[in-house]
Structures are given as C-alpha cells and as structure tokens.
Amino acid sequence: MHTELAWPIGLLMAWLPVTIAVAIYRSQAWIAVGYLLWGIALFWALINWPPARRYRFIPAVLLLGVGLLLALIGPQVLVVGAGSKLFLLPDFYARLGQLAPLLGESVNPNILAGGLVMIAPLALALAIEPRWSKRFWLPAGAGIIALLMLFPLLATQSRGALLAALLAFFVLFLLRWPRLIWSVPILLLLAAYALWRITPAAFLDGLSSDTSVVGLSGRLEIWDRASRALVDFMWTGVGHGLFIPVVPQLYPFYAMSNDIPHAHNLFLQIGVDMGMIGIIGFGAATILAVRLAARELVNARRTRRDERPGGKRWRHDSLTWALAAGVIASLSAMLLHGLVDAAVWGTKLAFLPWLVFAQSVLLSSGPRLRRRRIRREERE
C-alpha cells in the first residue's frame, strides 16, 4: 500500500547502514537496530495485510492487548529503586517485581510508564465514544483496560508520564467535547497560580526527579552532553544504542555517574543514535501520522451529521472518530513524555509508535480504497 509515511521510513532505513558502520560495538548496535526494524516491519505488515485493511481497528486491538498485558504483568517485573518519589509505600513496593528473578527479566518504571501512557489514551477514546458498537460491553471493555493501565502507571510514579497522560486525556476530552475549550483559560490560570506558589524551579526539579536522575540539574547535564554529541556527530550519530559506551567517555558527567543509559529526551536520543537524519525521519513520520488522523477525525465528524443515528454508516464514522482521536492523543502523550524520557526508542517497547502509525495509515486508507472501487466500477 502506498502511504505518505513511506519517505520518512525510507529515509530511516537508508541511513541505518551508516549508523551501524560508525558504531564501535556493532553487536550492541544491531540489538538496538533490531528494535527499530521490528517496529517498521510490523508497520508494513499491518498496512498491507488484507484483514487489517478490511478491519481497520486491528492495530488498536493489538495495542489494547499489549496494554492489558503490561497492566497485568508489568507490576510483577517492575523494579523500583530508591529515590525521590511522589509518595513512599515501602510495603507496597516490596510486593512488586516478584516475577523478575524467576523470569530473568525486569522493567524500568519509566519504560513501563512510557508504554502505558501511549496506549491508555487510545483505550479511553474507544470508551468515551461508545456509539461505534451495538454491544455495550465493547466500549466498556476498552474503558476497563484504560482503568487497569492506570494502576501500574501510578505504581511507576513516573512524573513525566503522569503529566503526559493528564495532558493527553485533556486533549482527548477537548476532541470529544469541544466546548471544554472554554475551560482552558481557567485551567491555565490555576496552573499559573500553582506554579507561582511552588516556584517554576521547584516544579521542574520535582517533575524531573526519578530513581536514576536527581532533579532538573541532572537532566540538564544529560541533555547538555547529548546535545554536544549531536553537534559533533550531527549526520551519523554515535551509533545505535551506544549512549553509555560513547557519550560519557567523550563528555564526562560531573554531578553523576557515567552509567546513564540514554539521553532522557526522545528526539535527543534519536539524534545521538542516528544524527539529524533520524530526527527528520521519525519526526516526519509522527507529524504525518497526526495529520492523517486529524483529517479522518474531521471527515468522520462531518459525515456523521448527515447519517441516520444508529445506522451502520453512523457507527462506522463513530469508530473512525474514536480511533483517530485515540491516535492523536496517543502520539501527543508520546511527545510530551518524550520531553523527559526516551521510553519508546531503543527499547523492547519501541514497536508501539509503529503500531500507532499503522492505525493512522489504515484509517486514511479506507476513503482512498472506496474512491478506487468507485472509479473501477465506473470504468466497468
């Protein structure tokens, strides 16, 4: 299937040999590249799979399945270290991660939070627009999955992810109930007052604190080193997944140890791995996916007004609206959380953005396929 996302994906693919060639540890680089290739392969497989082109909600079903799995299994392999947290519950946290030794696998709280914060808005979108199904339990099930994901999200105490989730949910509510736009000035005033009471520096310091990075000063130092690496290796990057062995050696940290795993910023991490080509490619894919979803959301809202309420076409447009709104909110959450972390790049959850991209492309393919069918019927 032809898609507008073909050129940014082609750009990323064409640049991968360069990023591998410059890597000083190619075996380690191949592991990180594998996560990206898995996501891209999943994207192309879904948008060209006939059942997915017919039932365009399949990527959403896969995402909700992953979200449910993360909600159920995530706390059992979650490892929370000592550090600055929103609240301290030692007895509760002692019960987390009990399966990690048995499975030989654990998950960082920020990585788990980054995955959950991408999927929860999509589940919520399907719940707050229930008119897409005659069966009430389908939207209700999506809402239950969204609620189940909130528990491990709170358990991670990832402040960046929690704030990203709140803002993404608000974006979703604005799309569902546009009149809520009138509440924005009041909310901005309340936020400004709260920020004034606690001071901007204290807010940013608290938002940036976690178990591995101490406050805003720690992240500023990481961002400074990552920015230096991006400037010095602007086009090639330092090689996929090689932040630890390269960046601290060339640009040593002063206020913390040199075992920082990544840039703690999504696009800075992409730049360190692949240079500006990676930033352009992934950034363009994200923008185009949002654009496609926004177009389908507007079209669905407009055509639904002309349809008979409760009819098949009306339910179809309601589902299109819910999926498109979910895509927009999901990618908004990814970008917001990406300001302070890089949970969906170079990790085992790096395929999640590509599932969301596939959902956006499949939504936009429906009208195009219908136009082709009409033209073919007219020729016949």
XYZ file of C-alpha atoms in Angstrom:
380
model
C 0.000 0.000 0.000
C 1.237 3.477 -0.837
C 1.400 5.773 2.163
C 2.640 9.252 2.930
C 4.852 7.743 5.627
C 6.878 5.858 3.002
C 9.507 8.556 2.506
C 10.404 9.140 6.195
C 10.544 5.386 6.755
C 12.691 5.005 3.641
C 14.965 7.737 4.971
C 15.407 5.901 8.271
C 16.050 2.597 6.521
C 18.553 4.104 4.098
C 20.528 5.643 6.970
C 20.717 2.530 9.135
C 23.855 1.137 7.400
C 25.635 4.407 8.185
C 24.742 4.292 11.877
C 25.890 0.672 12.082
C 29.117 1.425 10.215
C 30.128 4.149 12.698
C 29.264 2.038 15.769
C 32.267 0.961 17.828
C 30.304 -2.006 19.228
C 28.326 -3.339 16.292
C 26.802 -6.290 18.114
C 25.265 -3.885 20.624
C 24.179 -1.547 17.834
C 22.454 -4.396 15.994
C 20.309 -5.111 19.054
C 19.047 -1.516 19.138
C 18.596 -1.508 15.353
C 16.593 -4.719 15.679
C 14.011 -2.963 17.851
C 13.555 -0.305 15.153
C 13.420 -2.838 12.312
C 10.845 -4.902 14.221
C 8.594 -1.863 14.548
C 8.958 -0.912 10.875
C 8.347 -4.496 9.733
C 5.228 -4.662 11.900
C 4.028 -1.379 10.388
C 4.412 -2.568 6.783
C 2.943 -5.984 7.544
C -0.191 -4.481 9.085
C -0.942 -1.870 6.434
C -0.537 -4.474 3.661
C -2.360 -7.317 5.428
C -5.788 -7.762 3.763
C -7.701 -8.458 7.025
C -6.233 -5.286 8.580
C -7.186 -3.264 5.505
C -10.725 -4.563 5.829
C -10.987 -4.361 9.623
C -9.030 -1.178 10.221
C -9.249 -1.420 14.000
C -6.815 -4.367 14.186
C -3.807 -2.220 15.254
C -5.955 -0.768 18.045
C -6.873 -4.286 19.188
C -3.182 -5.215 19.241
C -2.340 -2.075 21.205
C -5.059 -2.742 23.764
C -3.818 -6.313 24.083
C -0.293 -5.080 24.740
C -1.649 -2.543 27.228
C -3.593 -5.214 29.093
C -0.504 -7.437 29.175
C 1.630 -4.586 30.509
C -1.019 -3.772 33.117
C -1.158 -7.369 34.366
C 2.470 -8.464 34.019
C 4.251 -5.124 34.337
C 3.941 -4.766 38.139
C 5.266 -8.314 38.578
C 8.524 -7.467 36.794
C 8.694 -3.819 37.853
C 11.844 -2.871 39.730
C 11.594 0.399 41.666
C 14.816 1.616 43.220
C 15.344 4.108 45.991
C 14.952 7.713 45.024
C 12.772 10.791 45.102
C 9.156 9.766 44.620
C 5.698 11.272 44.904
C 4.830 9.002 47.836
C 6.639 6.309 49.772
C 4.935 2.938 50.237
C 7.715 0.514 51.190
C 5.367 -2.402 51.983
C 3.608 -1.972 48.648
C 6.782 -1.703 46.597
C 8.226 -4.763 48.339
C 5.489 -6.783 46.616
C 6.407 -5.560 43.138
C 8.819 -7.336 40.837
C 8.285 -10.779 42.368
C 8.458 -12.493 38.974
C 11.586 -10.659 37.862
C 14.063 -13.169 39.413
C 12.099 -16.138 38.067
C 11.810 -14.761 34.539
C 15.254 -13.212 34.489
C 13.588 -10.092 33.139
C 12.750 -6.750 34.735
C 11.386 -3.446 33.527
C 12.397 0.083 34.423
C 9.495 2.165 35.820
C 9.960 4.910 33.228
C 9.969 2.412 30.342
C 6.775 0.751 31.590
C 5.174 4.154 32.112
C 6.184 5.254 28.614
C 4.432 2.250 27.097
C 1.288 2.607 29.176
C 0.975 6.322 28.519
C 0.889 5.653 24.762
C -1.848 3.015 24.921
C -4.159 4.381 27.631
C -5.430 7.362 25.546
C -6.485 5.032 22.731
C -8.404 2.804 25.143
C -10.041 5.849 26.703
C -11.027 7.203 23.275
C -12.905 3.995 22.492
C -14.629 4.220 25.882
C -15.805 7.841 25.802
C -17.266 7.447 22.288
C -19.322 4.259 22.818
C -21.649 4.747 19.848
C -19.373 2.787 17.498
C -20.796 -0.542 18.682
C -24.223 -2.008 19.364
C -22.623 -4.177 22.044
C -22.199 -2.027 25.123
C -19.551 -4.322 26.576
C -17.015 -3.481 23.846
C -16.631 0.227 24.772
C -16.966 -0.758 28.436
C -14.153 -3.269 27.989
C -11.937 -0.577 26.490
C -12.695 1.621 29.493
C -11.821 -1.199 31.891
C -8.497 -1.716 30.112
C -7.787 2.013 30.425
C -8.516 1.851 34.168
C -6.349 -1.248 34.576
C -3.454 0.598 32.958
C -3.782 3.484 35.395
C -2.769 1.316 38.370
C 0.703 0.327 37.096
C 1.117 3.837 35.695
C 0.620 5.235 39.200
C 2.845 2.495 40.627
C 5.756 3.599 38.442
C 5.459 7.117 39.915
C 6.953 8.420 36.677
C 6.051 12.078 37.000
C 6.725 12.873 33.369
C 4.445 10.035 32.250
C 1.683 11.018 34.673
C 1.731 14.610 33.446
C 1.816 13.428 29.824
C -1.187 11.177 30.494
C -3.174 14.019 32.066
C -2.469 16.356 29.157
C -3.207 13.649 26.574
C -6.506 12.850 28.305
C -7.385 16.543 28.266
C -6.635 16.699 24.525
C -8.942 13.717 24.087
C -11.718 15.336 26.120
C -11.376 18.517 24.045
C -11.808 16.499 20.871
C -14.835 14.691 22.311
C -16.472 17.736 23.882
C -15.194 20.851 22.036
C -16.991 23.204 24.419
C -14.418 22.298 27.052
C -12.161 24.768 25.245
C -13.812 27.434 27.404
C -12.254 25.824 30.473
C -8.720 26.284 29.133
C -8.272 29.896 30.387
C -9.421 28.877 33.878
C -7.108 25.864 33.906
C -4.206 27.994 32.710
C -4.845 30.498 35.497
C -4.972 27.703 38.085
C -1.778 26.193 36.686
C -0.052 29.584 36.749
C -1.131 30.133 40.360
C 0.096 26.681 41.401
C 3.375 27.262 39.579
C 3.773 30.605 41.316
C 3.170 29.043 44.721
C 5.709 26.256 44.328
C 8.098 28.229 42.033
C 8.950 27.073 38.493
C 12.356 25.735 39.547
C 10.857 23.506 42.249
C 8.188 22.249 39.837
C 10.690 21.353 37.118
C 13.024 19.796 39.660
C 10.240 17.637 41.084
C 8.966 16.709 37.620
C 12.437 15.625 36.529
C 13.300 13.588 39.615
C 13.332 9.813 39.492
C 15.385 6.946 40.786
C 18.244 7.413 38.344
C 18.473 11.133 37.748
C 18.470 13.656 40.564
C 16.205 16.519 39.639
C 16.345 19.061 36.869
C 20.064 19.691 37.290
C 20.801 16.049 36.494
C 18.685 16.048 33.365
C 20.137 19.366 32.230
C 23.595 17.838 32.441
C 22.454 14.792 30.439
C 20.795 16.989 27.820
C 23.952 19.087 27.583
C 26.119 16.016 26.912
C 23.611 14.601 24.430
C 23.440 17.960 22.628
C 27.228 18.049 22.363
C 27.236 14.559 20.888
C 24.532 15.564 18.414
C 26.513 18.629 17.313
C 29.766 16.680 16.923
C 28.103 13.700 15.187
C 25.310 15.634 13.514
C 24.774 13.394 10.489
C 25.938 9.964 11.591
C 25.170 9.847 15.302
C 27.406 7.813 17.589
C 25.740 4.520 16.650
C 22.528 2.849 17.773
C 22.277 2.032 21.466
C 25.782 3.305 22.247
C 24.969 6.187 24.578
C 26.665 4.558 27.595
C 29.953 3.469 25.979
C 30.413 6.645 23.920
C 28.834 9.790 25.367
C 30.225 9.627 28.956
C 33.686 8.854 27.580
C 33.725 11.858 25.265
C 31.728 14.208 27.506
C 32.125 13.058 31.145
C 29.419 13.786 33.690
C 30.385 15.805 36.741
C 27.355 15.556 39.036
C 26.507 11.871 38.489
C 27.924 8.526 37.471
C 28.659 7.639 33.866
C 26.143 4.778 33.658
C 23.258 6.914 32.341
C 21.583 4.675 29.717
C 20.106 7.268 27.368
C 19.557 10.969 26.713
C 16.288 11.244 28.725
C 14.714 13.006 25.752
C 13.171 11.188 22.813
C 14.476 13.286 19.947
C 17.852 13.904 21.545
C 18.229 10.136 21.878
C 17.241 9.624 18.241
C 19.786 12.272 17.266
C 22.549 10.658 19.311
C 21.759 7.291 17.695
C 21.154 8.365 14.077
C 22.009 12.040 13.761
C 19.734 14.639 12.201
C 18.549 12.158 9.574
C 16.952 10.084 12.314
C 15.283 13.124 13.872
C 13.919 14.212 10.486
C 12.691 10.724 9.603
C 10.976 9.855 12.879
C 9.689 13.403 13.376
C 8.179 13.496 9.886
C 6.543 10.089 10.386
C 4.969 11.335 13.627
C 3.723 14.577 12.086
C 2.263 12.798 9.063
C 0.525 10.219 11.266
C -1.092 13.013 13.301
C -2.076 14.802 10.091
C -3.737 11.703 8.637
C -5.610 11.026 11.878
C -6.749 14.651 12.168
C -8.083 14.580 8.614
C -10.073 11.409 9.256
C -11.380 12.780 12.559
C -12.734 15.903 10.844
C -14.225 13.886 7.980
C -15.883 11.426 10.363
C -17.415 14.211 12.422
C -18.720 15.949 9.304
C -20.185 12.890 7.582
C -21.753 11.567 10.776
C -24.016 14.608 10.890
C -25.625 13.522 7.619
C -26.133 9.910 8.644
C -29.053 8.285 10.409
C -28.176 7.865 14.128
C -27.637 4.230 14.981
C -27.127 3.164 11.370
C -24.204 1.095 10.163
C -22.504 4.017 8.447
C -23.056 6.196 11.514
C -21.419 3.594 13.767
C -18.573 3.258 11.275
C -17.928 7.012 11.432
C -18.091 6.893 15.233
C -15.420 4.185 15.277
C -13.283 6.181 12.843
C -13.597 9.226 15.089
C -12.663 7.265 18.218
C -9.614 5.655 16.599
C -8.435 8.935 15.054
C -8.826 10.802 18.343
C -7.002 7.976 20.109
C -4.100 8.201 17.651
C -3.792 11.956 18.169
C -3.921 11.649 21.965
C -1.514 8.692 21.956
C 1.120 10.485 19.892
C 0.611 13.629 21.992
C 1.402 11.565 25.087
C 4.487 10.110 23.390
C 5.799 13.562 22.514
C 5.036 15.011 25.951
C 6.684 12.130 27.795
C 9.494 12.303 25.255
C 10.483 15.677 26.647
C 11.933 13.979 29.736
C 12.458 10.353 28.666
C 13.040 8.032 25.695
C 10.896 5.039 26.605
C 9.836 4.033 23.073
C 13.165 4.248 21.260
C 15.863 1.597 21.506
C 13.823 -0.460 23.986
C 11.605 -3.538 23.765
C 8.585 -1.233 23.549
C 9.961 0.615 20.516
C 7.330 -1.049 18.303
C 4.466 0.842 19.962
C 4.768 4.067 17.908
C 4.762 1.982 14.724
C 1.520 0.289 15.723
C 0.001 3.748 16.231
C 1.393 4.880 12.863
C -0.172 1.805 11.242
C -3.532 2.624 12.826
C -3.371 6.142 11.403
C -2.466 4.934 7.907
C -5.196 2.282 7.871
C -7.783 4.865 8.915
C -6.825 7.086 5.994
C -6.757 4.170 3.551
C -10.486 3.495 3.843
C -11.741 6.538 1.883
C -8.965 6.092 -0.694
C -9.879 2.446 -1.277
C -13.552 3.373 -1.605
C -12.687 6.028 -4.231
C -10.652 3.471 -6.193
C -13.525 0.987 -6.059
C -15.977 3.621 -7.310
C -13.672 4.603 -10.187
C -13.215 0.934 -11.117
C -16.978 0.384 -11.106
C -17.489 3.482 -13.282
C -14.962 2.209 -15.830
C -16.733 -1.126 -15.971
